[in-house]
mmCIF file of C-alpha atoms and ligand atoms in Angstrom:
data_model
loop_
_atom_site.group_PDB
_atom_site.id
_atom_site.type_symbol
_atom_site.label_atom_id
_atom_site.label_comp_id
_atom_site.label_asym_id
_atom_site.label_seq_id
_atom_site.Cartn_x
_atom_site.Cartn_y
_atom_site.Cartn_z
ATOM 1 C CA MET A 987 74.128 30.786 122.507
ATOM 2 C CA ILE A 988 73.731 31.643 119.199
ATOM 3 C CA LEU A 989 71.745 34.080 117.977
ATOM 4 C CA THR A 990 69.047 34.185 114.958
ATOM 5 C CA VAL A 991 67.546 36.793 113.256
ATOM 6 C CA THR A 992 64.838 36.888 111.185
ATOM 7 C CA LEU A 993 63.482 40.158 110.822
ATOM 8 C CA ASN A 994 60.233 39.081 108.777
ATOM 9 C CA PRO A 995 58.873 36.485 110.108
ATOM 10 C CA SER A 996 55.788 34.391 108.563
ATOM 11 C CA ILE A 997 53.543 31.694 109.635
ATOM 12 C CA ASP A 998 54.210 29.765 106.668
ATOM 13 C CA VAL A 999 50.834 26.811 105.710
ATOM 14 C CA SER A 1000 51.155 25.124 103.777
ATOM 15 C CA TYR A 1001 48.025 23.203 101.627
ATOM 16 C CA PRO A 1002 48.550 19.193 100.175
ATOM 17 C CA LEU A 1003 46.041 19.409 97.408
ATOM 18 C CA GLU A 1004 45.506 16.158 94.635
ATOM 19 C CA HIS A 1005 44.898 19.011 92.132
ATOM 20 C CA LEU A 1006 44.957 23.029 92.041
ATOM 21 C CA LYS A 1007 41.373 24.068 90.566
ATOM 22 C CA ILE A 1008 41.931 27.390 89.488
ATOM 23 C CA ASP A 1009 38.725 30.201 89.805
ATOM 24 C CA THR A 1010 36.743 27.398 92.031
ATOM 25 C CA VAL A 1011 36.811 26.872 94.874
ATOM 26 C CA ASN A 1012 40.330 23.566 96.582
ATOM 27 C CA ARG A 1013 38.764 22.322 100.025
ATOM 28 C CA VAL A 1014 42.366 21.454 102.604
ATOM 29 C CA LYS A 1015 42.633 18.406 104.873
ATOM 30 C CA ASN A 1016 46.468 17.835 106.365
ATOM 31 C CA VAL A 1017 46.941 21.381 107.211
ATOM 32 C CA ARG A 1018 50.078 22.115 108.135
ATOM 33 C CA LYS A 1019 51.276 26.532 110.010
ATOM 34 C CA THR A 1020 54.539 26.109 111.168
ATOM 35 C CA ALA A 1021 56.688 29.726 112.937
ATOM 36 C CA GLY A 1022 58.998 30.156 109.796
ATOM 37 C CA GLY A 1023 60.698 32.382 107.303
ATOM 38 C CA LYS A 1024 64.421 31.456 107.176
ATOM 39 C CA GLY A 1025 65.601 32.945 110.153
ATOM 40 C CA LEU A 1026 63.588 30.671 111.952
ATOM 41 C CA ASN A 1027 64.249 27.413 109.868
ATOM 42 C CA VAL A 1028 67.961 28.239 111.119
ATOM 43 C CA SER A 1029 66.761 28.183 114.535
ATOM 44 C CA ARG A 1030 64.954 24.702 114.885
ATOM 45 C CA VAL A 1031 67.146 23.291 113.385
ATOM 46 C CA ILE A 1032 70.141 24.999 116.091
ATOM 47 C CA HIS A 1033 67.285 23.925 118.845
ATOM 48 C CA MET A 1034 66.465 20.422 117.531
ATOM 49 C CA LEU A 1035 71.065 19.620 117.591
ATOM 50 C CA ASP A 1036 70.891 20.709 121.408
ATOM 51 C CA HIS A 1037 72.603 24.259 121.035
ATOM 52 C CA ASP A 1038 71.198 26.746 123.027
ATOM 53 C CA LEU A 1039 70.134 30.085 121.502
ATOM 54 C CA THR A 1040 67.537 32.953 121.315
ATOM 55 C CA ALA A 1041 65.329 34.129 118.112
ATOM 56 C CA THR A 1042 64.867 37.677 116.930
ATOM 57 C CA GLY A 1043 63.369 40.067 114.842
ATOM 58 C CA PHE A 1044 59.891 41.399 114.685
ATOM 59 C CA ILE A 1045 57.089 40.223 115.168
ATOM 60 C CA GLY A 1046 53.060 41.329 115.624
ATOM 61 C CA GLY A 1047 50.210 41.581 116.083
ATOM 62 C CA TYR A 1048 48.092 38.375 116.675
ATOM 63 C CA PHE A 1049 49.322 36.346 114.282
ATOM 64 C CA GLY A 1050 52.774 37.442 115.968
ATOM 65 C CA LYS A 1051 51.887 35.967 118.982
ATOM 66 C CA TRP A 1052 50.704 33.063 117.252
ATOM 67 C CA LEU A 1053 53.842 32.289 116.805
ATOM 68 C CA GLU A 1054 55.455 33.541 119.264
ATOM 69 C CA HIS A 1055 53.014 30.258 120.779
ATOM 70 C CA GLN A 1056 54.187 28.010 118.364
ATOM 71 C CA LEU A 1057 58.543 28.972 119.083
ATOM 72 C CA ASP A 1058 57.404 28.101 122.690
ATOM 73 C CA GLN A 1059 56.120 24.957 122.106
ATOM 74 C CA ASP A 1060 58.857 24.186 120.056
ATOM 75 C CA GLY A 1061 60.773 25.631 122.798
ATOM 76 C CA ILE A 1062 63.042 27.903 120.802
ATOM 77 C CA ALA A 1063 63.939 30.757 123.286
ATOM 78 C CA HIS A 1064 63.110 34.219 121.576
ATOM 79 C CA ASP A 1065 63.155 38.005 122.376
ATOM 80 C CA PHE A 1066 61.174 39.684 119.064
ATOM 81 C CA LEU A 1067 60.774 43.663 118.669
ATOM 82 C CA PRO A 1068 56.583 43.713 119.484
ATOM 83 C CA ILE A 1069 54.883 45.982 116.646
ATOM 84 C CA ASP A 1070 51.843 46.753 115.705
ATOM 85 C CA ALA A 1071 51.240 45.629 111.914
ATOM 86 C CA GLU A 1072 50.675 41.554 111.973
ATOM 87 C CA THR A 1073 53.178 39.279 111.266
ATOM 88 C CA ARG A 1074 52.903 37.698 107.785
ATOM 89 C CA SER A 1075 51.792 33.953 106.871
ATOM 90 C CA SER A 1076 52.967 32.504 103.193
ATOM 91 C CA ILE A 1077 51.479 30.048 101.663
ATOM 92 C CA ALA A 1078 52.788 27.150 99.564
ATOM 93 C CA MET A 1079 50.129 24.639 97.706
ATOM 94 C CA LEU A 1080 51.834 21.445 97.770
ATOM 95 C CA HIS A 1081 50.284 20.113 94.350
ATOM 96 C CA ASP A 1082 49.553 17.933 91.197
ATOM 97 C CA GLY A 1083 52.708 15.566 92.120
ATOM 98 C CA GLY A 1084 55.105 17.584 92.706
ATOM 99 C CA LYS A 1085 54.026 20.574 91.977
ATOM 100 C CA GLN A 1086 54.614 23.514 94.445
ATOM 101 C CA THR A 1087 52.639 27.092 94.626
ATOM 102 C CA GLU A 1088 53.291 29.719 97.095
ATOM 103 C CA ILE A 1089 52.017 33.251 97.684
ATOM 104 C CA LEU A 1090 53.942 35.055 99.871
ATOM 105 C CA GLU A 1091 52.843 37.482 102.240
ATOM 106 C CA ALA A 1092 55.162 41.298 101.945
ATOM 107 C CA GLY A 1093 54.343 41.387 105.841
ATOM 108 C CA PRO A 1094 54.428 44.653 107.502
ATOM 109 C CA THR A 1095 56.072 48.049 106.897
ATOM 110 C CA ILE A 1096 59.042 49.300 109.359
ATOM 111 C CA THR A 1097 58.465 52.414 110.691
ATOM 112 C CA PRO A 1098 62.013 54.534 111.247
ATOM 113 C CA GLU A 1099 60.448 54.566 114.566
ATOM 114 C CA ASP A 1100 59.935 50.696 114.987
ATOM 115 C CA ALA A 1101 64.164 49.945 113.489
ATOM 116 C CA GLN A 1102 66.225 51.577 115.892
ATOM 117 C CA LYS A 1103 63.700 50.692 118.615
ATOM 118 C CA PHE A 1104 65.248 46.957 116.915
ATOM 119 C CA LEU A 1105 68.683 47.952 117.380
ATOM 120 C CA ASP A 1106 68.388 49.586 121.210
ATOM 121 C CA HIS A 1107 66.991 45.750 121.241
ATOM 122 C CA PHE A 1108 69.302 44.137 119.421
ATOM 123 C CA ASP A 1109 72.343 45.727 120.930
ATOM 124 C CA LYS A 1110 71.018 44.017 124.713
ATOM 125 C CA LEU A 1111 70.727 40.873 123.434
ATOM 126 C CA LEU A 1112 74.581 40.081 122.065
ATOM 127 C CA ASN A 1113 75.436 40.629 124.982
ATOM 128 C CA GLN A 1114 74.691 37.575 125.920
ATOM 129 C CA ALA A 1115 75.579 36.731 122.094
ATOM 130 C CA ASP A 1116 78.293 34.502 121.368
ATOM 131 C CA LEU A 1117 77.811 34.451 117.683
ATOM 132 C CA LEU A 1118 74.754 35.842 114.716
ATOM 133 C CA THR A 1119 73.365 34.414 112.274
ATOM 134 C CA ILE A 1120 71.258 36.701 109.667
ATOM 135 C CA SER A 1121 68.893 35.374 107.345
ATOM 136 C CA GLY A 1122 67.098 36.350 104.479
ATOM 137 C CA SER A 1123 65.373 39.659 102.782
ATOM 138 C CA MET A 1124 64.349 41.751 104.694
ATOM 139 C CA PRO A 1125 60.530 43.592 106.092
ATOM 140 C CA GLN A 1126 59.466 46.429 103.958
ATOM 141 C CA GLY A 1127 60.076 50.558 105.074
ATOM 142 C CA LEU A 1128 64.268 48.998 106.144
ATOM 143 C CA PRO A 1129 67.216 50.880 104.511
ATOM 144 C CA GLU A 1130 69.341 48.611 101.711
ATOM 145 C CA ASP A 1131 72.084 48.519 104.723
ATOM 146 C CA TYR A 1132 70.166 47.785 107.546
ATOM 147 C CA TYR A 1133 71.734 44.176 107.894
ATOM 148 C CA THR A 1134 75.764 45.661 107.547
ATOM 149 C CA GLN A 1135 74.407 48.583 110.631
ATOM 150 C CA MET A 1136 73.705 45.515 112.626
ATOM 151 C CA ILE A 1137 76.687 43.347 111.550
ATOM 152 C CA ALA A 1138 78.862 46.748 113.099
ATOM 153 C CA HIS A 1139 76.659 46.803 115.953
ATOM 154 C CA ALA A 1140 77.589 42.817 116.488
ATOM 155 C CA GLY A 1141 81.665 44.043 115.696
ATOM 156 C CA ALA A 1142 81.466 47.058 118.291
ATOM 157 C CA LYS A 1143 81.052 43.945 120.779
ATOM 158 C CA ASN A 1144 83.335 41.119 119.001
ATOM 159 C CA VAL A 1145 80.288 38.761 117.829
ATOM 160 C CA GLU A 1146 80.673 37.359 114.960
ATOM 161 C CA VAL A 1147 77.646 37.597 112.005
ATOM 162 C CA LEU A 1148 77.412 34.553 109.215
ATOM 163 C CA LEU A 1149 74.423 36.145 107.425
ATOM 164 C CA ASP A 1150 72.795 34.565 104.669
ATOM 165 C CA THR A 1151 70.422 37.034 101.907
ATOM 166 C CA SER A 1152 70.894 38.302 98.659
ATOM 167 C CA GLY A 1153 70.721 41.735 96.242
ATOM 168 C CA ALA A 1154 71.735 44.608 97.388
ATOM 169 C CA THR A 1155 71.735 43.806 100.358
ATOM 170 C CA LEU A 1156 75.162 41.757 100.609
ATOM 171 C CA LYS A 1157 76.045 43.815 98.172
ATOM 172 C CA SER A 1158 76.248 47.118 101.269
ATOM 173 C CA ALA A 1159 77.459 43.927 103.895
ATOM 174 C CA LEU A 1160 80.204 43.617 101.417
ATOM 175 C CA GLU A 1161 80.962 46.891 100.374
ATOM 176 C CA ALA A 1162 81.202 47.834 104.640
ATOM 177 C CA PRO A 1163 84.426 48.382 106.732
ATOM 178 C CA VAL A 1164 82.806 45.190 109.184
ATOM 179 C CA LYS A 1165 82.496 42.510 107.554
ATOM 180 C CA PRO A 1166 80.029 38.827 107.752
ATOM 181 C CA LEU A 1167 82.247 36.227 108.854
ATOM 182 C CA LEU A 1168 80.390 34.318 106.811
ATOM 183 C CA ILE A 1169 78.558 34.555 104.063
ATOM 184 C CA LYS A 1170 76.589 31.424 101.865
ATOM 185 C CA PRO A 1171 75.955 32.664 99.003
ATOM 186 C CA ASN A 1172 74.571 30.756 95.655
ATOM 187 C CA GLU A 1173 75.172 30.447 92.403
ATOM 188 C CA GLU A 1174 73.102 33.430 91.084
ATOM 189 C CA GLU A 1175 73.476 35.674 93.858
ATOM 190 C CA LEU A 1176 77.279 34.881 93.252
ATOM 191 C CA ALA A 1177 77.080 36.018 89.429
ATOM 192 C CA GLY A 1178 74.744 39.152 90.524
ATOM 193 C CA LEU A 1179 77.733 39.971 93.187
ATOM 194 C CA LEU A 1180 80.777 40.019 89.763
ATOM 195 C CA ASN A 1181 78.550 40.742 87.527
ATOM 196 C CA ARG A 1182 78.747 37.515 85.195
ATOM 197 C CA GLU A 1183 77.793 33.661 84.335
ATOM 198 C CA VAL A 1184 79.071 30.964 87.396
ATOM 199 C CA ASP A 1185 79.714 27.868 86.905
ATOM 200 C CA LYS A 1186 79.498 26.035 89.944
ATOM 201 C CA THR A 1187 80.173 22.708 88.170
ATOM 202 C CA ASP A 1188 83.745 24.127 87.439
ATOM 203 C CA TYR A 1189 85.541 23.898 91.241
ATOM 204 C CA ALA A 1190 88.774 25.435 90.205
ATOM 205 C CA ALA A 1191 86.751 28.316 88.370
ATOM 206 C CA LEU A 1192 84.645 28.869 91.287
ATOM 207 C CA LYS A 1193 88.087 29.369 93.469
ATOM 208 C CA GLN A 1194 89.118 32.308 90.710
ATOM 209 C CA ASP A 1195 85.605 33.463 92.009
ATOM 210 C CA LEU A 1196 85.599 33.624 95.522
ATOM 211 C CA GLN A 1197 88.882 35.221 95.316
ATOM 212 C CA ASP A 1198 88.046 37.706 93.660
ATOM 213 C CA PRO A 1199 88.432 41.392 95.331
ATOM 214 C CA ILE A 1200 84.931 42.029 96.824
ATOM 215 C CA PHE A 1201 85.154 38.817 99.450
ATOM 216 C CA ASP A 1202 88.189 40.514 100.756
ATOM 217 C CA GLY A 1203 88.131 40.804 103.874
ATOM 218 C CA VAL A 1204 85.750 38.029 104.091
ATOM 219 C CA ASP A 1205 86.670 34.173 106.278
ATOM 220 C CA TRP A 1206 85.137 32.319 104.905
ATOM 221 C CA ILE A 1207 82.598 31.666 101.928
ATOM 222 C CA VAL A 1208 80.247 28.527 101.911
ATOM 223 C CA VAL A 1209 78.759 27.917 98.564
ATOM 224 C CA SER A 1210 76.095 25.395 98.926
ATOM 225 C CA LEU A 1211 75.452 22.735 95.506
ATOM 226 C CA GLY A 1212 72.742 20.490 96.103
ATOM 227 C CA SER A 1213 73.221 16.791 95.810
ATOM 228 C CA ALA A 1214 76.328 18.541 95.083
ATOM 229 C CA GLY A 1215 77.545 19.218 98.079
ATOM 230 C CA ALA A 1216 79.200 22.110 98.401
ATOM 231 C CA PHE A 1217 82.621 24.170 97.544
ATOM 232 C CA VAL A 1218 83.927 26.503 100.654
ATOM 233 C CA LYS A 1219 86.060 28.791 100.962
ATOM 234 C CA HIS A 1220 88.311 29.946 104.537
ATOM 235 C CA GLN A 1221 90.905 32.443 104.175
ATOM 236 C CA ASP A 1222 93.833 31.358 101.757
ATOM 237 C CA LYS A 1223 92.054 26.896 102.144
ATOM 238 C CA PHE A 1224 89.726 26.258 99.227
ATOM 239 C CA TYR A 1225 87.576 22.992 99.818
ATOM 240 C CA HIS A 1226 84.952 20.615 98.701
ATOM 241 C CA ALA A 1227 82.426 18.939 100.288
ATOM 242 C CA ALA A 1228 81.306 15.955 98.841
ATOM 243 C CA ILE A 1229 77.657 14.173 100.210
ATOM 244 C CA PRO A 1230 76.553 10.797 99.688
ATOM 245 C CA LYS A 1231 73.534 10.239 97.357
ATOM 246 C CA ILE A 1232 70.333 10.223 99.890
ATOM 247 C CA GLN A 1233 66.949 9.614 99.154
ATOM 248 C CA VAL A 1234 65.125 13.513 99.820
ATOM 249 C CA VAL A 1235 61.422 14.051 100.672
ATOM 250 C CA ASN A 1236 61.844 17.883 100.571
ATOM 251 C CA PRO A 1237 64.778 20.315 99.699
ATOM 252 C CA VAL A 1238 63.467 23.478 100.946
ATOM 253 C CA GLY A 1239 64.955 24.679 104.091
ATOM 254 C CA SER A 1240 68.297 22.602 103.805
ATOM 255 C CA GLY A 1241 70.306 26.541 102.800
ATOM 256 C CA ASP A 1242 69.054 27.211 106.632
ATOM 257 C CA SER A 1243 69.768 23.832 108.427
ATOM 258 C CA THR A 1244 73.210 24.314 105.952
ATOM 259 C CA LEU A 1245 73.610 27.692 108.150
ATOM 260 C CA ALA A 1246 72.538 26.101 111.310
ATOM 261 C CA GLY A 1247 75.017 23.272 111.416
ATOM 262 C CA LEU A 1248 77.637 26.861 109.901
ATOM 263 C CA ALA A 1249 76.577 27.896 112.593
ATOM 264 C CA MET A 1250 76.669 25.106 115.318
ATOM 265 C CA GLY A 1251 80.324 23.809 114.332
ATOM 266 C CA ILE A 1252 82.213 27.507 114.052
ATOM 267 C CA HIS A 1253 80.165 27.998 117.987
ATOM 268 C CA ASP A 1254 81.269 24.979 119.369
ATOM 269 C CA GLY A 1255 85.483 25.508 117.625
ATOM 270 C CA LYS A 1256 85.565 22.349 115.666
ATOM 271 C CA SER A 1257 87.974 21.726 113.129
ATOM 272 C CA ASP A 1258 87.618 23.096 109.186
ATOM 273 C CA GLU A 1259 86.852 20.088 107.929
ATOM 274 C CA ASP A 1260 84.701 19.314 110.949
ATOM 275 C CA ILE A 1261 82.063 22.859 110.252
ATOM 276 C CA MET A 1262 81.812 21.748 106.862
ATOM 277 C CA LYS A 1263 80.611 17.986 108.041
ATOM 278 C CA THR A 1264 78.305 19.218 110.134
ATOM 279 C CA ALA A 1265 77.189 22.012 107.530
ATOM 280 C CA MET A 1266 76.895 19.298 104.655
ATOM 281 C CA THR A 1267 74.765 17.254 108.034
ATOM 282 C CA THR A 1268 71.861 19.356 108.303
ATOM 283 C CA GLY A 1269 70.958 20.319 105.033
ATOM 284 C CA MET A 1270 71.569 16.840 103.785
ATOM 285 C CA LEU A 1271 68.840 15.720 107.234
ATOM 286 C CA ASN A 1272 66.780 18.474 106.435
ATOM 287 C CA THR A 1273 65.969 16.984 102.483
ATOM 288 C CA MET A 1274 64.729 13.972 104.005
ATOM 289 C CA GLU A 1275 62.131 15.169 106.502
ATOM 290 C CA ALA A 1276 59.143 16.846 105.413
ATOM 291 C CA GLU A 1277 58.909 20.235 107.642
ATOM 292 C CA THR A 1278 60.668 22.612 106.082
ATOM 293 C CA GLY A 1279 64.060 23.217 108.590
ATOM 294 C CA PHE A 1280 63.868 20.472 110.944
ATOM 295 C CA VAL A 1281 66.432 17.130 111.162
ATOM 296 C CA ASN A 1282 66.146 13.650 112.939
ATOM 297 C CA PRO A 1283 69.424 14.099 115.302
ATOM 298 C CA ALA A 1284 69.291 10.483 115.548
ATOM 299 C CA LYS A 1285 70.798 10.713 112.012
ATOM 300 C CA PHE A 1286 73.119 12.171 112.837
ATOM 301 C CA ALA A 1287 76.243 10.402 113.260
ATOM 302 C CA THR A 1288 75.464 8.238 110.175
ATOM 303 C CA TYR A 1289 75.532 10.748 107.675
ATOM 304 C CA PHE A 1290 78.283 13.015 108.792
ATOM 305 C CA ALA A 1291 80.746 10.103 108.656
ATOM 306 C CA LYS A 1292 79.800 9.790 105.470
ATOM 307 C CA VAL A 1293 80.666 13.081 103.886
ATOM 308 C CA THR A 1294 84.022 13.849 102.862
ATOM 309 C CA ILE A 1295 86.294 17.249 102.346
ATOM 310 C CA GLU A 1296 89.289 17.115 100.103
ATOM 311 C CA ASN A 1297 91.724 20.576 99.755
ATOM 312 C CA TYR A 1298 91.048 21.816 96.640
HETATM 313 P P1 LIG B 1343 70.369 27.032 99.321
HETATM 314 O O1 LIG B 1343 69.296 25.722 100.050
HETATM 315 O O2 LIG B 1343 70.644 27.974 99.671
HETATM 316 O O3 LIG B 1343 70.129 26.920 97.792
HETATM 317 P P2 LIG B 1343 71.003 23.827 98.435
HETATM 318 O O4 LIG B 1343 69.273 23.891 97.555
HETATM 319 O O5 LIG B 1343 72.537 23.904 98.113
HETATM 320 O O6 LIG B 1343 71.559 24.683 99.380
HETATM 321 O O7 LIG B 1343 71.293 22.843 100.263
HETATM 322 C C1 LIG B 1343 71.928 23.007 100.644
HETATM 323 C C2 LIG B 1343 72.733 22.311 101.051
HETATM 324 O O8 LIG B 1343 71.860 20.651 101.772
HETATM 325 C C3 LIG B 1343 73.318 21.066 99.877
HETATM 326 O O9 LIG B 1343 74.761 21.534 100.688
HETATM 327 C C4 LIG B 1343 73.778 19.431 100.595
HETATM 328 O O10 LIG B 1343 73.905 19.170 101.741
HETATM 329 C C5 LIG B 1343 71.931 19.041 101.106
HETATM 330 N N1 LIG B 1343 70.656 19.453 99.966
HETATM 331 C C6 LIG B 1343 70.115 20.129 99.075
HETATM 332 N N2 LIG B 1343 69.969 19.066 98.146
HETATM 333 C C7 LIG B 1343 69.682 17.979 98.617
HETATM 334 C C8 LIG B 1343 69.962 16.782 97.753
HETATM 335 N N3 LIG B 1343 69.220 16.946 96.323
HETATM 336 N N4 LIG B 1343 70.710 16.011 98.621
HETATM 337 C C9 LIG B 1343 71.379 15.438 98.808
HETATM 338 N N5 LIG B 1343 71.502 16.995 99.971
HETATM 339 C C10 LIG B 1343 71.141 17.875 99.632
#
């Protein structure tokens, strides 16, 4: 199975409002609450495309129970470490013709005891895992190199890691002796890592950027480019994955859906071309749905056939 990590899951609450009024009451009718956090978006897409997975991370309090119940209802297998502090909520107000205003709770602060307990719990889960995905930022209280420690634990059990994070946690993982198999930085993250500007429309320059020694030992680098698809490095090969023009309903979570596609393709031992096509398809299918981290499997084959891969 694919083990998916969401250390700071959240109850994602969406409030559609015609107009957001400040300093007064806003009443909402069609509230939607889903199990969120980037790793749970990844999990839902993997599940919707019929692959075995277990979702893990920290979960706490009554809100945590609600979230587990939601995952049960969706049929998503999970094995979180319970903690005392309440799991967070994230509120997105969709208003005024396409605007999105978000209020994101920081979530619980993890104690050093729980941080250690989770690594023990994680070790047990790794025994059944073929592949690991780690997504998102970390909750407060954990050291910057916590993902790096998790990647080392996975490496000790020969489980490869797909890492989708940013900033100091990503940098720490790249500097460690045990590397992730795949990272998925966007333009801004790349620029941060390289300490210089990056132009995502210039593929020749991107090809140079991805050969920086900072990435040595990382097999796959996937730079997703929204409607332009993705620029990809796999070992010493470079590709541009091009996608067709589609009707976008909600692009939130498409990066997570892309990671889900990469995980399934790599897990299934597919060719480079099919791994990238799978990832582009899951990304596109997510943008075509109103819900975040959600794909319609019936459309998979049609869009898969429309992705083209060029060597670069
Ligand atoms: P992130 O959410 O990580 O910033 P992107 O916005 O690059 O990721 O989107 C990830 C993938 O989702 C893209 O590679 C593509 O497959 C699909 N996608 C995203 N936005 C669009 C769009 N406007 N049109 C078509 N596909 C899209």
